[in-house]
Amino acid sequence: MMQFRDDIRIRQRQRRRHVHWARVWFIIAGIGIVIAALVLGYFYIALSPIRQDEDRLQKLVKAHSDIATVQQVSVDYRKGTTYAVVGTTTSGHEKVAIVHGQSSQVKTYDRAAGLSNDQLRRLILKTYQPKKVYSANISDYKGALVWEVSYRSQNNSLNFVTLDFKTGQSYRTINGL
């Protein structure tokens, strides 16, 4: 009888050592999928106000201006929210629409009246010698249409400059943020 019990113990130990790796990988993959779904769901919910604002702006700009196709929407939170919408008319001319906060007033400007993206890039490279340009967006500063540019300088400090939309003249510069 004793020998029989020892045989059972030996067989049980061998069974315990056998791991079904396919099951382990399946469980790990399932946990990964659940975590990815939770993260994506979080970002979808977190970004829904931005999507709603963009939808509202597109409808507002198309209804109150001659912009037919919206290409870019940028936002500035200085002293309230200011949206800049860049788009083209049905005839192909580029325009900029400025909307302040939740208002339904739309001011439009001719995009060709300002510096082009290439002219702005050359001006920034020549004047400020940045290591990296982070952003260059159109906005409204004290009633004037401007370019707001953030960049990293050669000494690795974060800098911010507000330039006139047409001439590129500096309105204000913030160094070393």
Short mmCIF file of C-alpha atoms in Angstrom, two decimals:
data_model
loop_
_atom_site.label_atom_id
_atom_site.label_comp_id
_atom_site.label_asym_id
_atom_site.label_seq_id
_atom_site.Cartn_x
_atom_site.Cartn_y
_atom_site.Cartn_z
CA MET A 1 0.00 0.00 0.00
CA MET A 2 2.82 2.36 0.77
CA GLN A 3 4.42 1.90 -2.62
CA PHE A 4 1.14 2.77 -4.33
CA ARG A 5 0.90 6.12 -2.47
CA ASP A 6 4.45 7.04 -3.42
CA ASP A 7 3.68 6.35 -7.07
CA ILE A 8 0.65 8.66 -6.92
CA ARG A 9 2.75 11.44 -5.37
CA ILE A 10 5.39 11.11 -8.06
CA ARG A 11 2.78 11.30 -10.81
CA GLN A 12 1.11 14.33 -9.20
CA ARG A 13 4.40 16.19 -8.96
CA GLN A 14 5.07 15.59 -12.60
CA ARG A 15 1.66 16.94 -13.53
CA ARG A 16 2.20 20.09 -11.51
CA ARG A 17 5.47 20.83 -13.30
CA HIS A 18 3.83 20.74 -16.70
CA VAL A 19 2.84 24.30 -17.64
CA HIS A 20 0.63 24.99 -20.62
CA TRP A 21 2.51 27.93 -22.11
CA ALA A 22 -0.13 28.49 -24.77
CA ARG A 23 -2.64 29.21 -22.01
CA VAL A 24 -0.26 31.58 -20.23
CA TRP A 25 0.40 33.56 -23.43
CA PHE A 26 -3.30 33.61 -24.21
CA ILE A 27 -4.06 35.07 -20.78
CA ILE A 28 -1.25 37.65 -21.10
CA ALA A 29 -2.53 38.67 -24.55
CA GLY A 30 -6.07 38.96 -23.18
CA ILE A 31 -4.91 41.19 -20.32
CA GLY A 32 -2.96 43.33 -22.82
CA ILE A 33 -6.03 43.74 -25.03
CA VAL A 34 -8.17 44.76 -22.04
CA ILE A 35 -5.57 47.32 -20.89
CA ALA A 36 -5.24 48.74 -24.44
CA ALA A 37 -9.03 49.03 -24.72
CA LEU A 38 -9.20 50.87 -21.39
CA VAL A 39 -6.43 53.30 -22.40
CA LEU A 40 -8.01 54.00 -25.80
CA GLY A 41 -11.42 54.47 -24.18
CA TYR A 42 -9.93 56.94 -21.70
CA PHE A 43 -8.34 59.01 -24.48
CA TYR A 44 -11.51 58.90 -26.56
CA ILE A 45 -13.53 60.27 -23.65
CA ALA A 46 -10.84 62.78 -22.64
CA LEU A 47 -10.54 64.21 -26.16
CA SER A 48 -14.28 64.40 -26.89
CA PRO A 49 -14.57 68.11 -25.88
CA ILE A 50 -11.87 68.99 -28.41
CA ARG A 51 -13.63 67.02 -31.15
CA GLN A 52 -16.93 68.73 -30.29
CA ASP A 53 -15.27 72.17 -30.43
CA GLU A 54 -13.70 71.36 -33.80
CA ASP A 55 -17.07 70.21 -35.19
CA ARG A 56 -18.77 73.36 -33.86
CA LEU A 57 -16.04 75.57 -35.34
CA GLN A 58 -16.19 73.91 -38.74
CA LYS A 59 -19.97 74.41 -38.94
CA LEU A 60 -19.71 77.99 -37.65
CA VAL A 61 -16.93 79.00 -40.02
CA LYS A 62 -18.61 77.41 -43.03
CA ALA A 63 -21.89 79.17 -42.17
CA HIS A 64 -20.44 82.65 -41.43
CA SER A 65 -17.63 82.92 -43.97
CA ASP A 66 -16.73 81.87 -47.47
CA ILE A 67 -14.42 79.10 -46.24
CA ALA A 68 -15.65 75.85 -47.76
CA THR A 69 -12.96 73.39 -46.63
CA VAL A 70 -11.27 73.50 -43.22
CA GLN A 71 -7.64 72.41 -43.26
CA GLN A 72 -6.40 73.22 -39.76
CA VAL A 73 -7.78 74.31 -36.40
CA SER A 74 -5.49 75.71 -33.69
CA VAL A 75 -6.36 77.01 -30.26
CA ASP A 76 -4.79 79.59 -27.96
CA TYR A 77 -5.76 79.94 -24.29
CA ARG A 78 -4.27 83.37 -23.57
CA LYS A 79 -6.88 85.58 -21.80
CA GLY A 80 -9.69 83.33 -22.96
CA THR A 81 -9.89 80.85 -25.77
CA THR A 82 -9.11 81.91 -29.34
CA TYR A 83 -9.53 79.55 -32.26
CA ALA A 84 -7.80 80.01 -35.61
CA VAL A 85 -9.28 78.08 -38.51
CA VAL A 86 -7.32 77.86 -41.76
CA GLY A 87 -9.25 76.79 -44.82
CA THR A 88 -9.90 77.35 -48.50
CA THR A 89 -12.79 78.95 -50.32
CA THR A 90 -14.63 77.30 -53.21
CA SER A 91 -12.36 79.25 -55.59
CA GLY A 92 -9.23 77.87 -53.88
CA HIS A 93 -8.08 80.95 -51.92
CA GLU A 94 -6.72 80.31 -48.45
CA LYS A 95 -8.35 82.21 -45.60
CA VAL A 96 -7.95 82.41 -41.84
CA ALA A 97 -10.97 82.67 -39.55
CA ILE A 98 -10.64 83.80 -35.94
CA VAL A 99 -13.30 82.86 -33.37
CA HIS A 100 -13.13 83.96 -29.73
CA GLY A 101 -14.38 81.39 -27.22
CA GLN A 102 -17.98 80.29 -27.61
CA SER A 103 -19.02 83.36 -29.61
CA SER A 104 -20.55 83.05 -33.04
CA GLN A 105 -18.60 85.98 -34.47
CA VAL A 106 -16.13 85.05 -37.17
CA LYS A 107 -13.41 87.40 -38.45
CA THR A 108 -11.79 86.30 -41.69
CA TYR A 109 -8.43 87.30 -43.12
CA ASP A 110 -6.76 86.54 -46.42
CA ARG A 111 -4.01 83.97 -45.78
CA ALA A 112 -1.95 85.28 -48.70
CA ALA A 113 -1.65 88.68 -46.96
CA GLY A 114 0.66 87.16 -44.33
CA LEU A 115 3.96 85.36 -44.28
CA SER A 116 3.88 81.97 -45.93
CA ASN A 117 4.94 78.92 -43.93
CA ASP A 118 8.26 78.87 -45.78
CA GLN A 119 8.90 82.60 -45.21
CA LEU A 120 8.10 82.17 -41.53
CA ARG A 121 10.43 79.18 -41.25
CA ARG A 122 13.30 81.10 -42.88
CA LEU A 123 12.68 84.14 -40.65
CA ILE A 124 12.72 82.03 -37.49
CA LEU A 125 15.86 80.13 -38.54
CA LYS A 126 17.69 83.35 -39.45
CA THR A 127 16.60 85.48 -36.48
CA TYR A 128 16.41 83.01 -33.58
CA GLN A 129 18.63 80.06 -34.69
CA PRO A 130 16.44 77.46 -32.93
CA LYS A 131 17.57 73.93 -32.22
CA LYS A 132 13.98 72.78 -32.72
CA VAL A 133 10.71 74.52 -33.58
CA TYR A 134 7.79 73.03 -31.65
CA SER A 135 4.86 74.96 -33.08
CA ALA A 136 3.91 77.92 -35.25
CA ASN A 137 0.24 78.82 -35.08
CA ILE A 138 -1.84 81.75 -36.22
CA SER A 139 -3.68 83.62 -33.47
CA ASP A 140 -5.06 86.98 -32.38
CA TYR A 141 -2.96 89.21 -30.09
CA LYS A 142 -4.47 92.52 -28.97
CA GLY A 143 -6.65 92.66 -32.07
CA ALA A 144 -3.82 91.91 -34.51
CA LEU A 145 -3.31 88.70 -36.46
CA VAL A 146 -0.03 87.08 -35.34
CA TRP A 147 2.15 84.00 -35.57
CA GLU A 148 2.85 82.39 -32.20
CA VAL A 149 6.01 80.31 -32.32
CA SER A 150 7.52 78.10 -29.62
CA TYR A 151 11.02 76.76 -30.05
CA ARG A 152 14.06 75.37 -28.23
CA SER A 153 17.14 77.57 -28.42
CA GLN A 154 20.75 76.49 -28.76
CA ASN A 155 21.13 76.53 -24.96
CA ASN A 156 18.12 74.16 -24.64
CA SER A 157 15.75 76.71 -23.14
CA LEU A 158 12.12 76.87 -24.24
CA ASN A 159 11.24 80.17 -25.91
CA PHE A 160 8.05 81.75 -27.19
CA VAL A 161 7.77 84.60 -29.69
CA THR A 162 4.74 86.45 -31.07
CA LEU A 163 5.34 87.78 -34.59
CA ASP A 164 3.22 90.03 -36.79
CA PHE A 165 1.31 87.94 -39.34
CA LYS A 166 2.27 90.15 -42.30
CA THR A 167 5.72 91.53 -41.50
CA GLY A 168 7.21 89.08 -39.01
CA GLN A 169 8.01 91.92 -36.60
CA SER A 170 8.24 90.72 -32.99
CA TYR A 171 5.46 91.85 -30.63
CA ARG A 172 6.82 89.99 -27.64
CA THR A 173 9.44 87.41 -26.82
CA ILE A 174 9.58 85.12 -23.80
CA ASN A 175 12.94 83.42 -23.28
CA GLY A 176 13.85 80.58 -20.94
CA LEU A 177 10.50 79.11 -20.00
#
